[in-house]
CSV table of C-alpha atoms and ligand atoms in Angstrom, one decimal:
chain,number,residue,atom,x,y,z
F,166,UNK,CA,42.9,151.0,113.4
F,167,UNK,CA,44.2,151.5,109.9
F,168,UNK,CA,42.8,149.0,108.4
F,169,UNK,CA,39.5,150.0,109.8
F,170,UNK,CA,40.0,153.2,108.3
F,171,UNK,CA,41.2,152.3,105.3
F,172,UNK,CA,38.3,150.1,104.6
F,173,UNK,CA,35.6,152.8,106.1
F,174,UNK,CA,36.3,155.3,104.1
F,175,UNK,CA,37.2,153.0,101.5
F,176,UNK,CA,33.5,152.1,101.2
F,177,UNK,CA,32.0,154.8,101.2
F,178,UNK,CA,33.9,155.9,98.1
F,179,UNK,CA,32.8,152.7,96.6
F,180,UNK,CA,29.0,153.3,97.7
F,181,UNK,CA,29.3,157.0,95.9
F,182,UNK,CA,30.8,155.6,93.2
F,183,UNK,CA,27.8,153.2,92.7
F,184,UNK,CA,25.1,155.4,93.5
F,185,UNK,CA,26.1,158.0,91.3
F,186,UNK,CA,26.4,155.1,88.6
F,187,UNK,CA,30.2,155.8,87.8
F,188,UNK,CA,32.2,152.4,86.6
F,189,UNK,CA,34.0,152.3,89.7
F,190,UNK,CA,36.3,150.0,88.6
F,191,UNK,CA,36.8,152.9,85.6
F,192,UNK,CA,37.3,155.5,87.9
F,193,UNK,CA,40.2,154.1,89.3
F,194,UNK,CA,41.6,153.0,86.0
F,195,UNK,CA,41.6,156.4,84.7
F,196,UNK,CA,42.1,158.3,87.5
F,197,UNK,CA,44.5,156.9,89.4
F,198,UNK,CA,47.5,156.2,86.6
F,199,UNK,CA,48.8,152.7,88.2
F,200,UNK,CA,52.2,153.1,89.4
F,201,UNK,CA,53.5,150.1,87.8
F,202,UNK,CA,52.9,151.9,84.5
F,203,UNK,CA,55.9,154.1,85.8
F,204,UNK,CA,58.1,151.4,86.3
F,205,UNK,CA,61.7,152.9,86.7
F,206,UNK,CA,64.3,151.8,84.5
F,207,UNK,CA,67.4,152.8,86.6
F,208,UNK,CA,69.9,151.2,84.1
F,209,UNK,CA,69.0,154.1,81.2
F,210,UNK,CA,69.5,156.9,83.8
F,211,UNK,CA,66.4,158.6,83.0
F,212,UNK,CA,64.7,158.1,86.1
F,213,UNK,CA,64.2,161.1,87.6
F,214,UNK,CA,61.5,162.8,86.1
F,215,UNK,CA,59.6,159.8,84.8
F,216,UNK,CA,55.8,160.8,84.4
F,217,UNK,CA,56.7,163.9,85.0
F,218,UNK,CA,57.9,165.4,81.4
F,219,UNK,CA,55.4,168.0,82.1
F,220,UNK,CA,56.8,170.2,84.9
F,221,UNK,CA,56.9,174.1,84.7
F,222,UNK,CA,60.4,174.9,83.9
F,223,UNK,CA,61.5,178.2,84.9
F,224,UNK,CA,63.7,179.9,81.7
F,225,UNK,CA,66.7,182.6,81.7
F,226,UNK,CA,69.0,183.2,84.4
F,227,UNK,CA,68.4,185.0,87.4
F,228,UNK,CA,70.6,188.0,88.4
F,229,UNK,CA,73.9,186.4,89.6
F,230,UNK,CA,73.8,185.5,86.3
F,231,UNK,CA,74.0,181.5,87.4
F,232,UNK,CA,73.0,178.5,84.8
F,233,UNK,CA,69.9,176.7,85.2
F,234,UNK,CA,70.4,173.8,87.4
F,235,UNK,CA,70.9,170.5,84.7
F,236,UNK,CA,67.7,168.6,84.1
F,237,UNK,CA,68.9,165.7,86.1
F,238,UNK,CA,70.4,166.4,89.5
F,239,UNK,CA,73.8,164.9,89.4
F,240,UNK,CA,73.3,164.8,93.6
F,241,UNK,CA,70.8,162.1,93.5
F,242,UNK,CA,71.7,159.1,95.1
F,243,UNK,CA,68.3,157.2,94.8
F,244,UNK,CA,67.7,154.8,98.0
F,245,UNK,CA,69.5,155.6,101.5
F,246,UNK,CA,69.3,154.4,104.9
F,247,UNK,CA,67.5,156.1,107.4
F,248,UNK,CA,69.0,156.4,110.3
F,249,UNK,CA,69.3,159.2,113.2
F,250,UNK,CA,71.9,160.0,115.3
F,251,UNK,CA,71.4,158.9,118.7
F,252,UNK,CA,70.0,161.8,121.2
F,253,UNK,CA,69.1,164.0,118.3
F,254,UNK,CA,68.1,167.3,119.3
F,255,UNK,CA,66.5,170.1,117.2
F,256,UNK,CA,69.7,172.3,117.7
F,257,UNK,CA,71.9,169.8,116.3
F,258,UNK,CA,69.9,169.7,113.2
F,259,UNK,CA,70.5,173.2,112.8
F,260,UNK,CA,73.8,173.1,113.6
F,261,UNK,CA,74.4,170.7,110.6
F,262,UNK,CA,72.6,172.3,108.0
F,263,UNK,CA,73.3,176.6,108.6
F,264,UNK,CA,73.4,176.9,104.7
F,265,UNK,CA,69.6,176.6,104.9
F,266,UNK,CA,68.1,180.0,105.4
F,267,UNK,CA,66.0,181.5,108.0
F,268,UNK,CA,62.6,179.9,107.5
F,269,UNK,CA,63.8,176.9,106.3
F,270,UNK,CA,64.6,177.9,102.9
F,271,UNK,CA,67.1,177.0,100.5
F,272,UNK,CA,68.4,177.4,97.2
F,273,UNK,CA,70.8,176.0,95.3
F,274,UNK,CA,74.4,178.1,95.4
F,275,UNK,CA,76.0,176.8,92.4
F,276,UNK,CA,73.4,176.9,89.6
F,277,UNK,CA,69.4,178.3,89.4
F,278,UNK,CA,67.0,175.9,90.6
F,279,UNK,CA,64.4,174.8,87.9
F,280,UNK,CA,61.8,174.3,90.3
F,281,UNK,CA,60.2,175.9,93.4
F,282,UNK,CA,58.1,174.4,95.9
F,283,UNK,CA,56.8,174.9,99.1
F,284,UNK,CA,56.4,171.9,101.9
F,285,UNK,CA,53.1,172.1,104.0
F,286,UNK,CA,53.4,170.0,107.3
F,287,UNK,CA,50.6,170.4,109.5
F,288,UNK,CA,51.3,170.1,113.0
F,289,UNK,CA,50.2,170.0,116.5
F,290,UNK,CA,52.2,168.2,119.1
F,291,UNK,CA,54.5,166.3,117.4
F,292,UNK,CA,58.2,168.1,117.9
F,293,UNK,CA,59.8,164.8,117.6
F,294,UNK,CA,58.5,163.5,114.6
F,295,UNK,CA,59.2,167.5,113.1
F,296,UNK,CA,62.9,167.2,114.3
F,297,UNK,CA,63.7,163.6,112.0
F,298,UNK,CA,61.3,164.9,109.6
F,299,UNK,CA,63.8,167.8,109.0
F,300,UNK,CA,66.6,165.9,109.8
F,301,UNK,CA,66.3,163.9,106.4
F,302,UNK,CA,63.9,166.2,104.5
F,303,UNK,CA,66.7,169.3,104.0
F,304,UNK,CA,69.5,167.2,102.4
F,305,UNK,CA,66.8,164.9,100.9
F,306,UNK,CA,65.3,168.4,99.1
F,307,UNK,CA,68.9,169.9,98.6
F,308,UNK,CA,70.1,166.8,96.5
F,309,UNK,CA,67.1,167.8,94.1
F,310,UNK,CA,68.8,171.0,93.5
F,311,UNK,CA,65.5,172.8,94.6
F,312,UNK,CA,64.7,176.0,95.4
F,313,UNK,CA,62.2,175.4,98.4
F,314,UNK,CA,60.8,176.2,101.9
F,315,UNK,CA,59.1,174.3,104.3
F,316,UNK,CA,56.0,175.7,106.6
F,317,UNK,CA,55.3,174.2,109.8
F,318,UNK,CA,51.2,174.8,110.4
F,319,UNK,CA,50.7,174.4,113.5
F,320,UNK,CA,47.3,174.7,114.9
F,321,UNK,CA,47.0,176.6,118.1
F,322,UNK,CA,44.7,175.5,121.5
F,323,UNK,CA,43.4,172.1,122.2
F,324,UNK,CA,40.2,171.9,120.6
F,325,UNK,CA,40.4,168.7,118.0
F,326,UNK,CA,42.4,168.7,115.2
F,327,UNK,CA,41.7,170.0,111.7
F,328,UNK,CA,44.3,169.1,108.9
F,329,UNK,CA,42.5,170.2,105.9
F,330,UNK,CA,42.1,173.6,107.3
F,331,UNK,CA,45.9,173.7,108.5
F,332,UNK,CA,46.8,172.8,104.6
F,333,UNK,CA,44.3,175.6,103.5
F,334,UNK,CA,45.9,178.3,105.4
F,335,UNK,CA,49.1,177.5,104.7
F,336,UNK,CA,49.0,177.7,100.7
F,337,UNK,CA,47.1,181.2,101.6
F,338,UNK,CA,49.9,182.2,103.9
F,339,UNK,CA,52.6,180.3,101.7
F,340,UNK,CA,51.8,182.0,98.2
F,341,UNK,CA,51.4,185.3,99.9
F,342,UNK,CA,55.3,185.1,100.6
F,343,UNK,CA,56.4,183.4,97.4
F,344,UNK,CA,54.6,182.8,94.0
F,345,UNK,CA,55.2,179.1,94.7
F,346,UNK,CA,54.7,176.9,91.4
F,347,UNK,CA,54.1,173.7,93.4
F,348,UNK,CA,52.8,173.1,96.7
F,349,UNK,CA,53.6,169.5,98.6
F,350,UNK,CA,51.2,168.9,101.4
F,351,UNK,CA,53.5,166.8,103.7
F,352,UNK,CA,52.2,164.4,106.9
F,353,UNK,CA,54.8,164.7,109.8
F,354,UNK,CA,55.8,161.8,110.1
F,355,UNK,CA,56.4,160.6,106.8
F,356,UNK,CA,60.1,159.8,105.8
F,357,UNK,CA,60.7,159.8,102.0
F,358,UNK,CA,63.7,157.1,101.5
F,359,UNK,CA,64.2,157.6,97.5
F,360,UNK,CA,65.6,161.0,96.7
F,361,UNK,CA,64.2,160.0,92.7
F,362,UNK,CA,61.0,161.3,94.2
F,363,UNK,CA,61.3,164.3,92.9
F,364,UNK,CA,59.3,166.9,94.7
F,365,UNK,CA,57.8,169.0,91.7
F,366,UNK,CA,54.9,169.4,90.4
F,367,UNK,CA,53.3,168.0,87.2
F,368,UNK,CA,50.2,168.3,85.0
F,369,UNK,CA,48.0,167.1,87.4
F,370,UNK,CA,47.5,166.7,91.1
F,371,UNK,CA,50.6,164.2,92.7
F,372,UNK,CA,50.5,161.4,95.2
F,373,UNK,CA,53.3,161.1,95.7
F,374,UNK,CA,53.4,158.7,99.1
F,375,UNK,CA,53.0,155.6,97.1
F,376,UNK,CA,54.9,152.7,99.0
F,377,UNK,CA,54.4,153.3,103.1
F,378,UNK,CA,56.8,150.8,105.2
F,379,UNK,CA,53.2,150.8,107.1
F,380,UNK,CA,51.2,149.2,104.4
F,381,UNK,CA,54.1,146.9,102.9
F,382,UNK,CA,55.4,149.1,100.7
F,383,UNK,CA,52.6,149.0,98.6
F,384,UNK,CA,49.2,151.2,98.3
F,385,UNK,CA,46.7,150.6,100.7
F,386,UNK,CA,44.3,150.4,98.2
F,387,UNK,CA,44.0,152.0,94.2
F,388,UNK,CA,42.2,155.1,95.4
F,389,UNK,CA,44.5,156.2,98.7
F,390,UNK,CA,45.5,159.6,98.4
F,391,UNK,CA,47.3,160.1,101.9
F,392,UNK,CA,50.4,160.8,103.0
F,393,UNK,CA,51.9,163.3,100.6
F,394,UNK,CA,50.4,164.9,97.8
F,395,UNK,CA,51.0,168.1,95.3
F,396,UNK,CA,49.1,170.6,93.6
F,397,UNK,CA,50.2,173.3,91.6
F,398,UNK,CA,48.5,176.5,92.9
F,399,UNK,CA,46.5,176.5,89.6
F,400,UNK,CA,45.1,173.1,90.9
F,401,UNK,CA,44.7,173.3,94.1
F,402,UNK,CA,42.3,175.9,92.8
F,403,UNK,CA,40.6,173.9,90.5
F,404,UNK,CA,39.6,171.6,93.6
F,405,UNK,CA,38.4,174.8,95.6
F,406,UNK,CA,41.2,173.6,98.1
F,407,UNK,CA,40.8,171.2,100.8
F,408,UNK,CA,37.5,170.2,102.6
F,409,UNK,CA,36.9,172.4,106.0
F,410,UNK,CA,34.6,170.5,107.8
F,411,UNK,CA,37.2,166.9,109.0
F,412,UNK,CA,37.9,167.2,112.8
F,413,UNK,CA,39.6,164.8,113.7
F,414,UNK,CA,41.0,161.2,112.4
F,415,UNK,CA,40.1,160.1,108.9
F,416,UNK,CA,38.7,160.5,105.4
F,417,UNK,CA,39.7,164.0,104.4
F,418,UNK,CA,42.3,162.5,102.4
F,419,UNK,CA,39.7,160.4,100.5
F,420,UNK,CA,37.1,163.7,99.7
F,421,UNK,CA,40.9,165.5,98.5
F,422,UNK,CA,40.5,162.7,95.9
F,423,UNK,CA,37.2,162.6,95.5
F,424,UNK,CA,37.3,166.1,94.6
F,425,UNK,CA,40.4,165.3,92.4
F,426,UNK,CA,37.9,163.2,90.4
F,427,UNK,CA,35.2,165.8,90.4
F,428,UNK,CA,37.0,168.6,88.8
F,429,UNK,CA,38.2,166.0,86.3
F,430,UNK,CA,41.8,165.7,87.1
F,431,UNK,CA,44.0,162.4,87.3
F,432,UNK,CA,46.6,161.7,90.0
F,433,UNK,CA,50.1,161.4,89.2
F,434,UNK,CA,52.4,158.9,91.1
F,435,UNK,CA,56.0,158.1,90.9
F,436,UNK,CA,56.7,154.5,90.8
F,437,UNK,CA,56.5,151.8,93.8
F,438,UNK,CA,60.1,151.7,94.0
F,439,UNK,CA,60.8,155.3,94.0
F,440,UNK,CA,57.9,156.8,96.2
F,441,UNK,CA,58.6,155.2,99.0
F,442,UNK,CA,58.0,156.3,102.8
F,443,UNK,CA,58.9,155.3,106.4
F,444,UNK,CA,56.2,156.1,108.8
F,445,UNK,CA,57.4,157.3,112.4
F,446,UNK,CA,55.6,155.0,114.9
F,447,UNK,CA,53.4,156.7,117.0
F,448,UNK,CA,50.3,156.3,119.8
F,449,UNK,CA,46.9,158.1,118.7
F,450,UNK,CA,46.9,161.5,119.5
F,451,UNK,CA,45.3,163.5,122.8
F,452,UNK,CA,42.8,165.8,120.9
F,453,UNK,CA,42.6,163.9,117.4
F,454,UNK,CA,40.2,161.2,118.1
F,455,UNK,CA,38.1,159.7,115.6
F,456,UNK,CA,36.1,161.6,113.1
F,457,UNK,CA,32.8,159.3,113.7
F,458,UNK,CA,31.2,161.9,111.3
F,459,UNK,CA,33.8,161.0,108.9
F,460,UNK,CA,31.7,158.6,106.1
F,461,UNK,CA,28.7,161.2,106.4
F,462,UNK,CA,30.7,163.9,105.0
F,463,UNK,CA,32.9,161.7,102.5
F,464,UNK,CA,28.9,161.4,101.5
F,465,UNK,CA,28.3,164.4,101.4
F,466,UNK,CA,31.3,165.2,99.2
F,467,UNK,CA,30.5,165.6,95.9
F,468,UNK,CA,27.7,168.5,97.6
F,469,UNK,CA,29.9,170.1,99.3
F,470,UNK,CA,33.3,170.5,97.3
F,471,UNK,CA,32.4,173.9,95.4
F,472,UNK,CA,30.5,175.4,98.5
F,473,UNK,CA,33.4,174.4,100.9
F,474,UNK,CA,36.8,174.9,100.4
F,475,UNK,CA,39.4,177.7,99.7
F,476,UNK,CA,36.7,179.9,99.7
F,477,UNK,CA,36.1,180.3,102.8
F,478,UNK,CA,38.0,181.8,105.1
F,479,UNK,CA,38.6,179.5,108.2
F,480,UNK,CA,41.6,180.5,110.5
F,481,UNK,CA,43.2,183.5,111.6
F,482,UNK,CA,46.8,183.7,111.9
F,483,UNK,CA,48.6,183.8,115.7
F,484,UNK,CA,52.2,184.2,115.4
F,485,UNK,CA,54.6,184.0,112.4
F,486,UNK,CA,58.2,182.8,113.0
F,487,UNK,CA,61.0,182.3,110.8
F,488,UNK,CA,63.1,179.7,112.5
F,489,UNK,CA,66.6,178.3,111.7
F,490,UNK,CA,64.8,175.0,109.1
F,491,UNK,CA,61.1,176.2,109.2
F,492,UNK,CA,58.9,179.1,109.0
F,493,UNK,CA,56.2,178.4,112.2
F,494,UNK,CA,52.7,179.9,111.1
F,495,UNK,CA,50.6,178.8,114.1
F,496,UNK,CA,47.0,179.5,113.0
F,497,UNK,CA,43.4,179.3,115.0
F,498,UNK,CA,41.8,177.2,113.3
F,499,UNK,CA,38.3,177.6,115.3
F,500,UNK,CA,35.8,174.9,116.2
F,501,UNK,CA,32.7,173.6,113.9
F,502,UNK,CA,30.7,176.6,115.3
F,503,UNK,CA,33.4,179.3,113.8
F,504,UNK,CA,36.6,180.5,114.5
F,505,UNK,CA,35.9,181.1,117.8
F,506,UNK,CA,35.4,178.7,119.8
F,507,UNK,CA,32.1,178.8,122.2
F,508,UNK,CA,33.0,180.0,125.8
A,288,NAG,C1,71.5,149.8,103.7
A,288,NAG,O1,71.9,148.9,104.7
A,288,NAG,C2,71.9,147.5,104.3
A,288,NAG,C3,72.2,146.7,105.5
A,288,NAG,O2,73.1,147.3,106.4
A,288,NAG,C4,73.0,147.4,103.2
A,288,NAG,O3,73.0,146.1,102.8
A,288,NAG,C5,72.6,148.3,102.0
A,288,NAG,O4,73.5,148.2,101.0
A,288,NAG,C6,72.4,149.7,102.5
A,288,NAG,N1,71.9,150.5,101.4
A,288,NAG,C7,72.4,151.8,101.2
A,288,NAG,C8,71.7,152.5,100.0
A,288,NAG,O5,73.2,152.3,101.8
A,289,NAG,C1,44.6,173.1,126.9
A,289,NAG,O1,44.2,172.1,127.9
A,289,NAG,C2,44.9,172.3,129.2
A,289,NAG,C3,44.6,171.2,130.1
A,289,NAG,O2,43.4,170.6,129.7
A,289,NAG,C4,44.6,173.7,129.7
A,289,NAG,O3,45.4,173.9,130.9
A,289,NAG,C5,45.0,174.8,128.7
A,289,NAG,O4,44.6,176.0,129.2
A,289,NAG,C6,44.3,174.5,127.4
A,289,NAG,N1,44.8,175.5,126.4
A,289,NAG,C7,44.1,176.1,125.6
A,289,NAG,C8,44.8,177.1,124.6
A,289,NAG,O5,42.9,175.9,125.5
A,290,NAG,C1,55.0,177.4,116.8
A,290,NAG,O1,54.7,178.6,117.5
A,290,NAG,C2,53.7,178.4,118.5
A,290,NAG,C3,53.4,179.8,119.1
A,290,NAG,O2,54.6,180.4,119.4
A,290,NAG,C4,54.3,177.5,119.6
A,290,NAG,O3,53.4,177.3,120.6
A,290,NAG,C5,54.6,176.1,118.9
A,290,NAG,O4,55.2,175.3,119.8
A,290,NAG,C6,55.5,176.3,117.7
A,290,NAG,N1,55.6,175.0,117.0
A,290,NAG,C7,56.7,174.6,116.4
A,290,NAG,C8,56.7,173.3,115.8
A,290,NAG,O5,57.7,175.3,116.3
């Protein structure tokens, strides 16, 4: 089934590419900064912001009067085990981390984070993967001495599911609480294993999940952009945000890149050995079938991505919750005939 996505919409970005006479084999040269190039070189201890020299630094002191965080978090400790506790229940997760405020933010106590970043995790129906998600994502996050919070989006009703509207509204309804400087869009069930992947923001757009257990470790092919990606808000707008118009399974992550490509940006990546990911096993999901639209719309992508986008307005908000490790914005995210769906 992956594969069969992979190479679908795979093609079509090669068929676009052709059509529209653009060196494909260019395009991914330039774009798409190979992570080999970013080899890390763990021996010279200067790891942890490799291709990333470029991130916003924040200056001064705040008012406690506590020193910048050091450039390198000394709390890194690069590749762990994952492994969950037996019976793991979301209030024991909460019960081990109660330093993390309610919402599901954090900062450091001992110094002033240099960097501040929201997680997006859209979400319908998939408590389980949420609960090891957080399980591993707080310390993981803490260890980077960040200052962050992490937003559930969780898309109310039944009608099929729509991720790229989920991530929409949840920059919209993330930025309206905080000015976030970076913005990680975050699947579920994504495990990052290598705390050197260091979730901050750079000069341009981030992929950041490089090396999936799923696909051996390795990308699935030059151009994948799925997973886990960042945008700083100032480039997320240069994109016109995420497409609205995916229901459903597959591609939307391919048009994000597409539309990466189109407002002349380059994807940054941390290295294979450093971005890597387990995926959570799990069975298709009720009510996010195939998009068999899908390839029409990669198509139809370079059209579309100024008309469609963060500018238009495409959920209304339901309920806001600040829980114990996550603010819960559940959102209507409508149908493909509006917000509302048809009686
Ligand atoms: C992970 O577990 C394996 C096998 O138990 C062990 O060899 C390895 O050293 C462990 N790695 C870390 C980072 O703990
Ligand atoms: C979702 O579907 C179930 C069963 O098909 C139905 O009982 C429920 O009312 C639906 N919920 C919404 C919000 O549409
Ligand atoms: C978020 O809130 C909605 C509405 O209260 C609820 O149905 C849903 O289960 C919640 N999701 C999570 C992951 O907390």
């Amino acid at each position: 089934m992956v594969k069969l996505k992979v190479v679908s919409c795979l093609l079509v970005v090669v068929v676009y590419m052709v059509l529209s006479e653009l060196a494909f084999l260019d395009y991914l040269q330039k774009m798409f900064q190979s992570p080999k190039k970013y080899a890390v070189d763990i021996s010279r201890r200067n790891y942890m912001y490799e291709g990333y020299g470029d991130v916003h630094q924040t200056k001064g002191q705040n008012k406690e009067g506590l020193p910048l965080c050091p450039m390198t978090s000394p709390l890194l400790r690069g590749g762990i085990n994952l492994t969950f506790p037996s019976e793991l229940t979301l209030a024991k997760v909460e019960q081990k981390y109660p330093h993390v405020e309610h919402g599901g933010r954090y900062r450091p106590h001992d110094c002033q984070a240099r960097h501040h970043t929201a997680i997006i995790i859209p979400h319908r129906d998939r408590e389980h993967h949420l609960k090891l998600l957080l399980y591993h994502l707080h310390p993981f996050l803490q260890r980077q001495q960040l200052d962050y919070s992490i937003y559930v989006i969780h898309q109310a009703g039944n009608f099929t599911f729509n991720k790229a509207r989920l991530m929409n509204a949840g920059v919209r309804e993330a930025m309206q609480e905080r000015e976030w400087e970076c913005l990680f869009f975050h699947d579920v069930d994504l495990i990052p294993i290598d705390d050197r992947n260091i979730y901050v923001c750079g000069s341009n757009p981030k992929h950041a999940a490089v090396a999936i257990n799923k696909f051996g470790f390795k990308l699935p092919y030059d151009a994948y952009f799925g997973g886990v990606t960042a945008f700083t808000p100032q480039q997320y707008r240069t994109i016109n945000g995420f497409p609205n118009n995916y229901w459903g399974w597959g591609c939307e992550d391919d048009d994000i890149g597409l539309r990466v490509y189109m407002a002349k940006m380059r994807v940054q990546r941390p290295s294979l050995e450093v971005g890597r990911y387990k995926m959570i096993r799990h069975n298709h999901d009720k009510g996010n079938s195939v998009n068999r639209e899908r390839s029409k719309y990669l198509v139809n992508a370079p059209e579309n991505w100024k008309r469609d986008g963060l500018n238009k307005d495409m959920y209304e908000v339901i309920s806001r919750e600040r829980l114990p490790l996550y603010t819960n914005i559940t959102v209507n995210v409508g149908t493909p005939t509006g917000l509302h769906p048809p009686p």
